[in-house]
Amino acid sequence: MARALDLSLTVEEGMPYYPGDPVPSVKQFKSLDKDGVNLKEIHLGSHSGTHVDAPAHFVKDAPSLDQLDPMAYSGTAIAIKVDGIVKVTDVPPKGEIVLFYTGTNRNWRPGWRMDSFGYVEPEAAKELVKRGFKVVGIDSPSVEMPRFREPETHRTLLSNGVLIIENLADSLSQLVGKTFKLYCLPIKVREGDGAPARVVAVLD
């Protein structure tokens, strides 16, 4: 029987957010006791929590999220454990989707400042393009190094049509060394540079 593993962070009040991005907010807008219905008011940036990057995020005139196939971020994936930073030597020989486990999101809790996290080196990004991967995911806020000057990793991947999933949950640790089906379905945002997504791994 197939087993599903949720790789998504929970959207909630007080959740961490990338410095300079909108502050996420989840408030009770209506309640059963007062209004006869429960309804939340949710305020998020397009890169809050577990999310995807579309090519339009960093590449001029590149496809936006609503222009991509709904299954563009889904397919056969492998999870690889790395020592914090993804280097050329960590890149698998071939594949469709690779998810890198750095251990960064063990820190995920209210108040985490995101000033240090795992990322993908620019040279590793070039190798991922060369080896034909269609999606790269990571369990940290960004594939780019903290406090970057130029978004080399993003531009290398996105300008070559390699899509990105960021902020996968620490549950990714359970998949290291395994091959599985990945389903990643972001919110459909018109002209979207990215969007929050539900990401689920399915194992036989």
mmCIF file of C-alpha atoms in Angstrom:
data_model
loop_
_atom_site.group_PDB
_atom_site.id
_atom_site.type_symbol
_atom_site.label_atom_id
_atom_site.label_comp_id
_atom_site.label_asym_id
_atom_site.label_seq_id
_atom_site.Cartn_x
_atom_site.Cartn_y
_atom_site.Cartn_z
ATOM 1 C CA MET A 1 0.000 0.000 0.000
ATOM 2 C CA ALA A 2 1.356 3.435 -0.925
ATOM 3 C CA ARG A 3 2.381 5.777 1.890
ATOM 4 C CA ALA A 4 2.231 9.575 1.685
ATOM 5 C CA LEU A 5 4.681 11.829 3.511
ATOM 6 C CA ASP A 6 3.935 15.536 3.841
ATOM 7 C CA LEU A 7 6.975 17.698 3.067
ATOM 8 C CA SER A 8 5.131 21.001 3.628
ATOM 9 C CA LEU A 9 5.576 23.444 6.485
ATOM 10 C CA THR A 10 2.428 24.545 8.316
ATOM 11 C CA VAL A 11 1.130 28.027 7.516
ATOM 12 C CA GLU A 12 0.402 29.669 10.858
ATOM 13 C CA GLU A 13 0.596 32.879 12.847
ATOM 14 C CA GLY A 14 4.161 33.648 13.948
ATOM 15 C CA MET A 15 5.813 31.479 11.289
ATOM 16 C CA PRO A 16 9.321 32.521 10.158
ATOM 17 C CA TYR A 17 9.738 34.555 6.991
ATOM 18 C CA TYR A 18 12.609 35.603 4.758
ATOM 19 C CA PRO A 19 14.094 38.999 5.779
ATOM 20 C CA GLY A 20 12.408 41.773 3.796
ATOM 21 C CA ASP A 21 9.441 39.642 2.691
ATOM 22 C CA PRO A 22 5.866 40.343 3.846
ATOM 23 C CA VAL A 23 5.156 39.245 7.419
ATOM 24 C CA PRO A 24 2.833 36.209 7.306
ATOM 25 C CA SER A 25 -0.383 36.517 9.246
ATOM 26 C CA VAL A 26 -3.160 34.022 9.980
ATOM 27 C CA LYS A 27 -6.094 35.540 11.901
ATOM 28 C CA GLN A 28 -9.567 34.369 12.828
ATOM 29 C CA PHE A 29 -11.832 36.602 10.697
ATOM 30 C CA LYS A 30 -15.152 34.980 11.590
ATOM 31 C CA SER A 31 -16.053 32.432 14.256
ATOM 32 C CA LEU A 32 -18.819 29.886 14.738
ATOM 33 C CA ASP A 33 -19.864 31.400 18.070
ATOM 34 C CA LYS A 34 -20.159 34.972 16.760
ATOM 35 C CA ASP A 35 -20.860 34.601 13.027
ATOM 36 C CA GLY A 36 -22.088 31.039 12.572
ATOM 37 C CA VAL A 37 -19.075 30.143 10.431
ATOM 38 C CA ASN A 38 -15.305 29.744 10.854
ATOM 39 C CA LEU A 39 -13.186 31.798 8.414
ATOM 40 C CA LYS A 40 -9.478 32.675 8.476
ATOM 41 C CA GLU A 41 -7.832 35.792 7.052
ATOM 42 C CA ILE A 42 -4.453 34.796 5.587
ATOM 43 C CA HIS A 43 -1.698 37.209 4.522
ATOM 44 C CA LEU A 44 1.350 35.686 2.804
ATOM 45 C CA GLY A 45 4.132 36.631 0.431
ATOM 46 C CA SER A 46 4.493 34.524 -2.698
ATOM 47 C CA HIS A 47 7.571 32.886 -1.129
ATOM 48 C CA SER A 48 6.216 32.210 2.368
ATOM 49 C CA GLY A 49 6.688 28.790 3.925
ATOM 50 C CA THR A 50 7.034 25.828 1.569
ATOM 51 C CA HIS A 51 6.859 27.363 -1.898
ATOM 52 C CA VAL A 52 7.993 27.208 -5.502
ATOM 53 C CA ASP A 53 9.980 29.634 -7.648
ATOM 54 C CA ALA A 54 8.859 30.180 -11.233
ATOM 55 C CA PRO A 55 11.376 31.336 -13.878
ATOM 56 C CA ALA A 56 9.817 34.840 -13.720
ATOM 57 C CA HIS A 57 11.149 35.178 -10.160
ATOM 58 C CA PHE A 58 14.605 36.220 -11.406
ATOM 59 C CA VAL A 59 14.535 36.063 -15.216
ATOM 60 C CA LYS A 60 13.051 38.826 -17.371
ATOM 61 C CA ASP A 61 10.252 37.724 -19.755
ATOM 62 C CA ALA A 62 10.485 34.142 -18.470
ATOM 63 C CA PRO A 63 7.350 32.034 -17.787
ATOM 64 C CA SER A 64 5.272 32.930 -14.750
ATOM 65 C CA LEU A 65 3.618 30.365 -12.523
ATOM 66 C CA ASP A 66 0.248 30.420 -14.309
ATOM 67 C CA GLN A 67 1.993 29.676 -17.627
ATOM 68 C CA LEU A 68 3.533 26.434 -16.390
ATOM 69 C CA ASP A 69 1.994 22.970 -16.628
ATOM 70 C CA PRO A 70 0.160 22.079 -13.371
ATOM 71 C CA MET A 71 2.461 19.055 -12.986
ATOM 72 C CA ALA A 72 5.667 20.965 -13.771
ATOM 73 C CA TYR A 73 6.975 20.555 -10.206
ATOM 74 C CA SER A 74 5.905 16.902 -9.854
ATOM 75 C CA GLY A 75 7.540 13.665 -10.967
ATOM 76 C CA THR A 76 10.063 11.045 -9.881
ATOM 77 C CA ALA A 77 12.394 12.337 -7.187
ATOM 78 C CA ILE A 78 15.413 11.325 -5.154
ATOM 79 C CA ALA A 79 16.448 12.801 -1.791
ATOM 80 C CA ILE A 80 20.138 13.459 -1.082
ATOM 81 C CA LYS A 81 21.692 14.381 2.281
ATOM 82 C CA VAL A 82 24.391 17.063 2.129
ATOM 83 C CA ASP A 83 26.629 18.737 4.657
ATOM 84 C CA GLY A 84 24.824 22.076 4.726
ATOM 85 C CA ILE A 85 25.934 23.311 1.286
ATOM 86 C CA VAL A 86 25.174 21.575 -2.012
ATOM 87 C CA LYS A 87 28.423 21.169 -3.965
ATOM 88 C CA VAL A 88 29.140 19.743 -7.414
ATOM 89 C CA THR A 89 30.099 16.426 -5.825
ATOM 90 C CA ASP A 90 26.597 16.145 -4.293
ATOM 91 C CA VAL A 91 24.800 16.266 -7.647
ATOM 92 C CA PRO A 92 23.456 12.845 -8.743
ATOM 93 C CA PRO A 93 24.503 11.563 -12.192
ATOM 94 C CA LYS A 94 20.983 11.943 -13.617
ATOM 95 C CA GLY A 95 17.327 12.223 -12.692
ATOM 96 C CA GLU A 96 14.143 14.247 -12.984
ATOM 97 C CA ILE A 97 13.811 15.842 -9.525
ATOM 98 C CA VAL A 98 16.386 16.051 -6.741
ATOM 99 C CA LEU A 99 15.627 17.211 -3.193
ATOM 100 C CA PHE A 100 18.566 18.180 -0.994
ATOM 101 C CA TYR A 101 18.353 17.602 2.753
ATOM 102 C CA THR A 102 20.653 20.016 4.626
ATOM 103 C CA GLY A 103 19.024 19.848 8.074
ATOM 104 C CA THR A 104 18.331 23.596 7.969
ATOM 105 C CA ASN A 105 14.625 23.399 8.768
ATOM 106 C CA ARG A 106 15.199 21.629 12.059
ATOM 107 C CA ASN A 107 15.441 25.298 13.119
ATOM 108 C CA TRP A 108 11.926 26.097 11.825
ATOM 109 C CA ARG A 109 10.044 27.709 14.709
ATOM 110 C CA PRO A 110 8.506 31.123 15.526
ATOM 111 C CA GLY A 111 11.213 33.760 15.811
ATOM 112 C CA TRP A 112 13.865 32.016 13.678
ATOM 113 C CA ARG A 113 15.710 34.819 11.867
ATOM 114 C CA MET A 114 16.956 32.863 8.817
ATOM 115 C CA ASP A 115 20.450 34.389 8.896
ATOM 116 C CA SER A 116 22.158 31.041 8.264
ATOM 117 C CA PHE A 117 20.898 28.154 6.138
ATOM 118 C CA GLY A 118 21.849 25.541 3.570
ATOM 119 C CA TYR A 119 22.053 26.504 -0.098
ATOM 120 C CA VAL A 120 23.193 25.392 -3.563
ATOM 121 C CA GLU A 121 26.582 26.610 -4.788
ATOM 122 C CA PRO A 122 26.504 28.261 -8.249
ATOM 123 C CA GLU A 123 28.820 25.607 -9.696
ATOM 124 C CA ALA A 124 26.496 22.882 -8.412
ATOM 125 C CA ALA A 125 23.592 24.692 -10.091
ATOM 126 C CA LYS A 126 25.450 24.569 -13.411
ATOM 127 C CA GLU A 127 25.990 20.839 -12.945
ATOM 128 C CA LEU A 128 22.290 20.298 -12.191
ATOM 129 C CA VAL A 129 21.452 22.004 -15.491
ATOM 130 C CA LYS A 130 24.057 19.965 -17.359
ATOM 131 C CA ARG A 131 22.718 16.693 -15.966
ATOM 132 C CA GLY A 132 19.169 17.420 -17.051
ATOM 133 C CA PHE A 133 17.226 17.835 -13.818
ATOM 134 C CA LYS A 134 13.852 19.572 -14.225
ATOM 135 C CA VAL A 135 13.271 20.470 -10.537
ATOM 136 C CA VAL A 136 15.585 21.155 -7.595
ATOM 137 C CA GLY A 137 14.257 21.287 -4.034
ATOM 138 C CA ILE A 138 15.840 22.128 -0.690
ATOM 139 C CA ASP A 139 14.860 22.126 2.995
ATOM 140 C CA SER A 140 15.897 25.732 3.565
ATOM 141 C CA PRO A 141 14.461 29.173 2.782
ATOM 142 C CA SER A 142 16.455 29.571 -0.433
ATOM 143 C CA VAL A 143 18.762 27.801 -2.865
ATOM 144 C CA GLU A 144 20.826 31.020 -2.761
ATOM 145 C CA MET A 145 23.441 31.662 -0.095
ATOM 146 C CA PRO A 146 22.427 34.046 2.728
ATOM 147 C CA ARG A 147 23.073 37.750 2.038
ATOM 148 C CA PHE A 148 23.955 37.093 -1.608
ATOM 149 C CA ARG A 149 25.092 39.908 -3.892
ATOM 150 C CA GLU A 150 23.995 38.328 -7.156
ATOM 151 C CA PRO A 151 21.407 35.521 -7.399
ATOM 152 C CA GLU A 152 23.721 33.274 -9.416
ATOM 153 C CA THR A 153 22.151 29.965 -8.396
ATOM 154 C CA HIS A 154 18.592 31.129 -9.071
ATOM 155 C CA ARG A 155 19.475 32.606 -12.445
ATOM 156 C CA THR A 156 21.465 29.567 -13.539
ATOM 157 C CA LEU A 157 18.612 27.203 -12.723
ATOM 158 C CA LEU A 158 15.598 29.303 -13.733
ATOM 159 C CA SER A 159 17.074 30.678 -16.977
ATOM 160 C CA ASN A 160 17.614 27.078 -18.075
ATOM 161 C CA GLY A 161 14.106 25.971 -17.206
ATOM 162 C CA VAL A 162 15.050 24.179 -13.979
ATOM 163 C CA LEU A 163 12.288 24.880 -11.453
ATOM 164 C CA ILE A 164 12.824 25.345 -7.720
ATOM 165 C CA ILE A 165 11.056 24.191 -4.554
ATOM 166 C CA GLU A 166 12.193 25.855 -1.318
ATOM 167 C CA ASN A 167 11.508 25.470 2.404
ATOM 168 C CA LEU A 168 10.691 21.773 2.417
ATOM 169 C CA ALA A 169 9.940 20.458 5.897
ATOM 170 C CA ASP A 170 12.430 18.501 7.991
ATOM 171 C CA SER A 171 10.363 15.372 7.289
ATOM 172 C CA LEU A 172 12.504 15.198 4.129
ATOM 173 C CA SER A 173 15.085 13.458 6.357
ATOM 174 C CA GLN A 174 12.932 10.303 6.178
ATOM 175 C CA LEU A 175 13.455 10.080 2.409
ATOM 176 C CA VAL A 176 17.247 10.366 2.170
ATOM 177 C CA GLY A 177 18.563 7.793 -0.288
ATOM 178 C CA LYS A 178 15.096 6.885 -1.532
ATOM 179 C CA THR A 179 13.411 7.315 -4.915
ATOM 180 C CA PHE A 180 9.721 8.264 -4.847
ATOM 181 C CA LYS A 181 6.911 10.096 -6.596
ATOM 182 C CA LEU A 182 6.714 13.775 -5.704
ATOM 183 C CA TYR A 183 3.547 15.844 -6.022
ATOM 184 C CA CYS A 184 4.034 19.598 -5.686
ATOM 185 C CA LEU A 185 1.012 21.763 -6.463
ATOM 186 C CA PRO A 186 1.466 25.524 -5.960
ATOM 187 C CA ILE A 187 -1.375 28.012 -5.793
ATOM 188 C CA LYS A 188 -2.152 29.303 -9.301
ATOM 189 C CA VAL A 189 -1.212 33.002 -9.221
ATOM 190 C CA ARG A 190 -1.602 35.156 -12.341
ATOM 191 C CA GLU A 191 1.848 36.372 -13.438
ATOM 192 C CA GLY A 192 3.161 34.611 -10.355
ATOM 193 C CA ASP A 193 6.887 34.640 -9.574
ATOM 194 C CA GLY A 194 6.184 31.823 -7.121
ATOM 195 C CA ALA A 195 3.572 30.636 -4.645
ATOM 196 C CA PRO A 196 3.060 28.571 -1.493
ATOM 197 C CA ALA A 197 2.639 24.874 -2.291
ATOM 198 C CA ARG A 198 1.568 21.571 -0.758
ATOM 199 C CA VAL A 199 4.350 19.059 -1.349
ATOM 200 C CA VAL A 200 3.789 15.343 -0.784
ATOM 201 C CA ALA A 201 6.027 12.318 -1.377
ATOM 202 C CA VAL A 202 4.351 8.997 -2.197
ATOM 203 C CA LEU A 203 6.257 5.765 -1.566
ATOM 204 C CA ASP A 204 5.243 2.256 -2.616
#
